[in-house]
Tab-separated table of C-alpha atoms in Angstrom:
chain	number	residue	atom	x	y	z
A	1	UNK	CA	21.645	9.304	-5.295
A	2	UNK	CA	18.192	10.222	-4.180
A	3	UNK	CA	17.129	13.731	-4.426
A	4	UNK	CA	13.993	12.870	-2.211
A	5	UNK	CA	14.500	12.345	1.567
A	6	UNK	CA	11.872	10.428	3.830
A	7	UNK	CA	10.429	12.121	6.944
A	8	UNK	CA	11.376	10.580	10.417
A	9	UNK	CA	10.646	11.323	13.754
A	10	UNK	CA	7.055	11.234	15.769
A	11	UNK	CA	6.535	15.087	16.427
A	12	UNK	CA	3.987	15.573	13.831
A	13	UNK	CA	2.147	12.273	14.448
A	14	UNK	CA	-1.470	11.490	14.604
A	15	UNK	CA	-3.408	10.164	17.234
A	16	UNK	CA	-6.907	9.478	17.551
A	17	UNK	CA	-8.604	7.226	20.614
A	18	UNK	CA	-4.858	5.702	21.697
A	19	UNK	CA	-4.198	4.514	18.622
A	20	UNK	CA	-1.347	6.036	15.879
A	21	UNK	CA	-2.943	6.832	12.730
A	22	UNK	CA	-0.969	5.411	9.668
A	23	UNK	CA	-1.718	5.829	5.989
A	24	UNK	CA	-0.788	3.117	3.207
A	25	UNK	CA	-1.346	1.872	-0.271
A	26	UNK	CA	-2.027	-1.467	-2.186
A	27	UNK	CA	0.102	0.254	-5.324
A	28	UNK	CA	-0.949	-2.027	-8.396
A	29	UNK	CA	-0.467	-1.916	-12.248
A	30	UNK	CA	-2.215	-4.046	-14.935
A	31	UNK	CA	-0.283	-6.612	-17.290
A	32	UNK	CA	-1.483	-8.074	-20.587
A	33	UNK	CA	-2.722	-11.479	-19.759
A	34	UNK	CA	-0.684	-14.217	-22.007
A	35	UNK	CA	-2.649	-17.326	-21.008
A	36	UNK	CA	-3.896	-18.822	-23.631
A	37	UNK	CA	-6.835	-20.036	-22.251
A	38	UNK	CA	-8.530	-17.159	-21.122
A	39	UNK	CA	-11.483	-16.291	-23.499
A	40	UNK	CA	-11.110	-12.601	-22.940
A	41	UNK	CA	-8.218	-11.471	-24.981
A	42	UNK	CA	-8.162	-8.415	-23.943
A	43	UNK	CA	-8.419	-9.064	-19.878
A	44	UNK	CA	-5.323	-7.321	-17.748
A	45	UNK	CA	-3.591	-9.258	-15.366
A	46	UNK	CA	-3.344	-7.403	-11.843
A	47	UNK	CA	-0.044	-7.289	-10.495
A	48	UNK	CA	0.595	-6.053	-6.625
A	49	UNK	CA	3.699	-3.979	-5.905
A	50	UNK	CA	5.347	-5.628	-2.481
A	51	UNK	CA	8.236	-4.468	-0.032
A	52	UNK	CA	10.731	-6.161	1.894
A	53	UNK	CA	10.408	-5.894	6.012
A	54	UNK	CA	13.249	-4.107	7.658
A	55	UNK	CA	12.934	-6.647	10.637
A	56	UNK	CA	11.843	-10.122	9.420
A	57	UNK	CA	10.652	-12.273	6.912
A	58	UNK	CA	7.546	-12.069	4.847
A	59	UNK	CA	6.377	-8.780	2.195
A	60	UNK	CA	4.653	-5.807	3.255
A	61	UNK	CA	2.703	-3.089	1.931
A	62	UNK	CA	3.959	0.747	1.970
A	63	UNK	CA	2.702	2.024	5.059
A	64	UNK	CA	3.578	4.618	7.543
A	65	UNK	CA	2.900	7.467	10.153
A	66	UNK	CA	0.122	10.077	9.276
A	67	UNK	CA	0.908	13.135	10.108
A	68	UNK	CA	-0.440	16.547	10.952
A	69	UNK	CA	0.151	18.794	7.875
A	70	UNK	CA	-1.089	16.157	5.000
A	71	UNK	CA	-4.258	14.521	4.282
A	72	UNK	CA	-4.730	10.819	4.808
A	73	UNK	CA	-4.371	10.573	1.250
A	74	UNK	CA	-1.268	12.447	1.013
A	75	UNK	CA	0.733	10.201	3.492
A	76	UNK	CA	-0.408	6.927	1.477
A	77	UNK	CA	0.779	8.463	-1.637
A	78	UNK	CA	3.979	9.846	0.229
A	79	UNK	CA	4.760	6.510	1.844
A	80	UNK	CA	4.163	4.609	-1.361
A	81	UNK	CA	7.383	6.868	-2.847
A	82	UNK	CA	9.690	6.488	0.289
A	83	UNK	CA	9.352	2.932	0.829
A	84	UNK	CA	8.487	1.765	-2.478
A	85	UNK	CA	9.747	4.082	-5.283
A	86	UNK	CA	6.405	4.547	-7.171
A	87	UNK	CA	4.574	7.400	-7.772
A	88	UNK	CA	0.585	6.675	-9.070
A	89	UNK	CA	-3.385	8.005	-8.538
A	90	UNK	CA	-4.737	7.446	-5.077
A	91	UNK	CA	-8.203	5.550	-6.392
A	92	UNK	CA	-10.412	4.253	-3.764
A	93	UNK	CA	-10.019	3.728	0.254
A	94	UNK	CA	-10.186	0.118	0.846
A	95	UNK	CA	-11.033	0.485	4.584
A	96	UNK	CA	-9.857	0.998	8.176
A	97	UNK	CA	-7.389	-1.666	9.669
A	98	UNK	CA	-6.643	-1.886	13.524
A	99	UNK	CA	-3.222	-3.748	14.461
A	100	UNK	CA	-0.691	-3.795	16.790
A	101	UNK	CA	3.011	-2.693	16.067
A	102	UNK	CA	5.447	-4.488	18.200
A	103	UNK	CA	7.798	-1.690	17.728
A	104	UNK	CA	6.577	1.603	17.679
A	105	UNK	CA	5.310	2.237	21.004
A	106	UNK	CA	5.369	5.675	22.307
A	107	UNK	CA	4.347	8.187	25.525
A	108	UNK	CA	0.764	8.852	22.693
A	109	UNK	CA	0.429	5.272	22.585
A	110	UNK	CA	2.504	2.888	24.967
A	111	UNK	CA	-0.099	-0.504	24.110
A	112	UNK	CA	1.200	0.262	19.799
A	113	UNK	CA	-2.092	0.528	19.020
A	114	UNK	CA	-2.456	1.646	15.524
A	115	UNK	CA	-5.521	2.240	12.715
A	116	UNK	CA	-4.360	2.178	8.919
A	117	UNK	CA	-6.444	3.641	6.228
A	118	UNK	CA	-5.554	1.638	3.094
A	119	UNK	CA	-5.630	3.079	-0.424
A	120	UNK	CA	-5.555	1.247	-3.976
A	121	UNK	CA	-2.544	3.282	-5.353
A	122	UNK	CA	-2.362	2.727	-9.267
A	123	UNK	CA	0.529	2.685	-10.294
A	124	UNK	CA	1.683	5.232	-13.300
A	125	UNK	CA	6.032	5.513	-12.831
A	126	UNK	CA	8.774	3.151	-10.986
A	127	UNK	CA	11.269	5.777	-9.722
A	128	UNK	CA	14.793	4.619	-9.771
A	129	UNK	CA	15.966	6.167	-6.954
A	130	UNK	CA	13.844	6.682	-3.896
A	131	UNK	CA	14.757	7.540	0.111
A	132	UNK	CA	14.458	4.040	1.301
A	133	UNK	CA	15.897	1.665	-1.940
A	134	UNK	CA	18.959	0.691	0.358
A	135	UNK	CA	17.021	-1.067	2.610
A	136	UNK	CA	14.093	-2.343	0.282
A	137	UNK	CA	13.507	-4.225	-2.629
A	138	UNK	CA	10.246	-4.251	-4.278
A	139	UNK	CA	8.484	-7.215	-6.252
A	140	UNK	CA	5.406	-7.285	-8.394
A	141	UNK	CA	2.974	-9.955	-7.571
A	142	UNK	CA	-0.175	-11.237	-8.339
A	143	UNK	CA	-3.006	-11.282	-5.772
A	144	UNK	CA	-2.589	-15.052	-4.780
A	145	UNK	CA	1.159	-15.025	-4.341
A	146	UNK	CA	1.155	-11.555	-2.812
A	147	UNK	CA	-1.510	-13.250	0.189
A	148	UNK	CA	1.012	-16.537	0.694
A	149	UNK	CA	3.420	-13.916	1.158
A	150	UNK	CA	2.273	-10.833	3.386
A	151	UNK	CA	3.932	-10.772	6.816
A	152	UNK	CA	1.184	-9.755	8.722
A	153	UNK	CA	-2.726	-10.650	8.837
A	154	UNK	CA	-4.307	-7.155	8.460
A	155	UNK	CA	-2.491	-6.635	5.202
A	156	UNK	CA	-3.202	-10.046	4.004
A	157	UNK	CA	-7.162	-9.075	4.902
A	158	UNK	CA	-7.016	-5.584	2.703
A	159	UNK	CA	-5.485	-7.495	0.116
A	160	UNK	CA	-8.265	-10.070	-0.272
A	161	UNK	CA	-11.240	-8.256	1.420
A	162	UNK	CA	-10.724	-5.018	0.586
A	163	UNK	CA	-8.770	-4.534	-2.525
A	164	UNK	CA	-10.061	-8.069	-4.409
A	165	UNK	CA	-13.505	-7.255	-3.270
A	166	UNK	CA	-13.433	-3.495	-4.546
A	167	UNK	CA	-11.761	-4.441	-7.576
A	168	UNK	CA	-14.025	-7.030	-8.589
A	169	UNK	CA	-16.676	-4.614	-8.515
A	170	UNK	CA	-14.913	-2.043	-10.343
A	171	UNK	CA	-13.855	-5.107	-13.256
A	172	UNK	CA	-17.863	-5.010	-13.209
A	173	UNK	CA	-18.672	-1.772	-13.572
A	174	UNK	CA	-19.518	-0.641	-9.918
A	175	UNK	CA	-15.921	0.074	-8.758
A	176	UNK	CA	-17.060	4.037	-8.407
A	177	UNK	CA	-13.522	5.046	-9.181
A	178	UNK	CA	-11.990	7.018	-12.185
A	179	UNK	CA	-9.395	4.073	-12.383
A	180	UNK	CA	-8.493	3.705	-16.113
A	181	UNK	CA	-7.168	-0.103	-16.299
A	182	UNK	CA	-5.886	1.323	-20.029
């Protein structure tokens, strides 16, 4: 049983130009690297942590409502926990995504028009209970088969725009994060 519950409703939602504000994560962990032909012994693999959709196929991303008493931050890192079970370091904002939910539309914002902030979450604990592990199932992926599998085209484009794209400039140096890939 899960001693952590996750929030529900809309009253505390945020709204900015017609648009619901959401907050979410790319959570990610590093692996040794075992192939044998890499000349870098010591490079980590990059693994992506995905989540099943509660209405169709395909992976998603933790991602949900921001709302009124928590930073942007905050709700990444609390959405991360309730849909995903992980708890990690918020380490860089990835960038701004506009998309349109097909099912939450509300009095705030009847078109569904929403704006996600999306954080690199690094991963440091899998819980083994968390609010939502009835209804989802996680899986670790690497950044090519996490993109052949993302449900929906603005995740697929933080993914390879702005999380491969941030973390190949932190890999060289330039990341400006305190991200320890240790």
């Amino acid at each position: 049983m899960c001693d952590l519950v996750a929030r529900t409703g809309r009253h505390q939602q945020r709204y900015e130009d017609g648009r619901r504000l959401v907050a979410g994560c790319i959570p990610f962990r590093y692996r040794a690297n075992n192939d044998e032909t890499s000349d870098d012994e010591h490079k980590k693999l990059v693994e992506v942590l995905m989540i099943n959709s509660q209405s169709g196929p395909g992976l998603l991303f933790p991602k949900g409502g921001w709302e009124n008493d928590e930073t942007v931050e905050e709700a990444a890192a609390r959405e991360a926990i309730e849909e995903a079970g992980v708890r990690g370091d918020i380490v860089h904002l990835l960038g701004f995504y506009d998309f349109k939910s097909k099912t939450h539309q509300d009095a705030c914002c009847p078109e569904g028009m929403c704006r996600a902030a999306v954080f690199a979450l690094h991963v440091k604990e899998e819980l083994t209970s968390w609010p939502e592990q009835s209804t989802r199932q996680r899986t670790w992926l690497t950044v090519p088969e996490a993109a052949s599998q993302c449900r929906y085209q603005w995740m697929q484009e933080a993914l390879l725009t702005g999380f491969s794209d941030w973390l190949d400039k932190w890999s060289r140096g330039g990341g400006g994060t305190n991200c320890d890939p240790a």
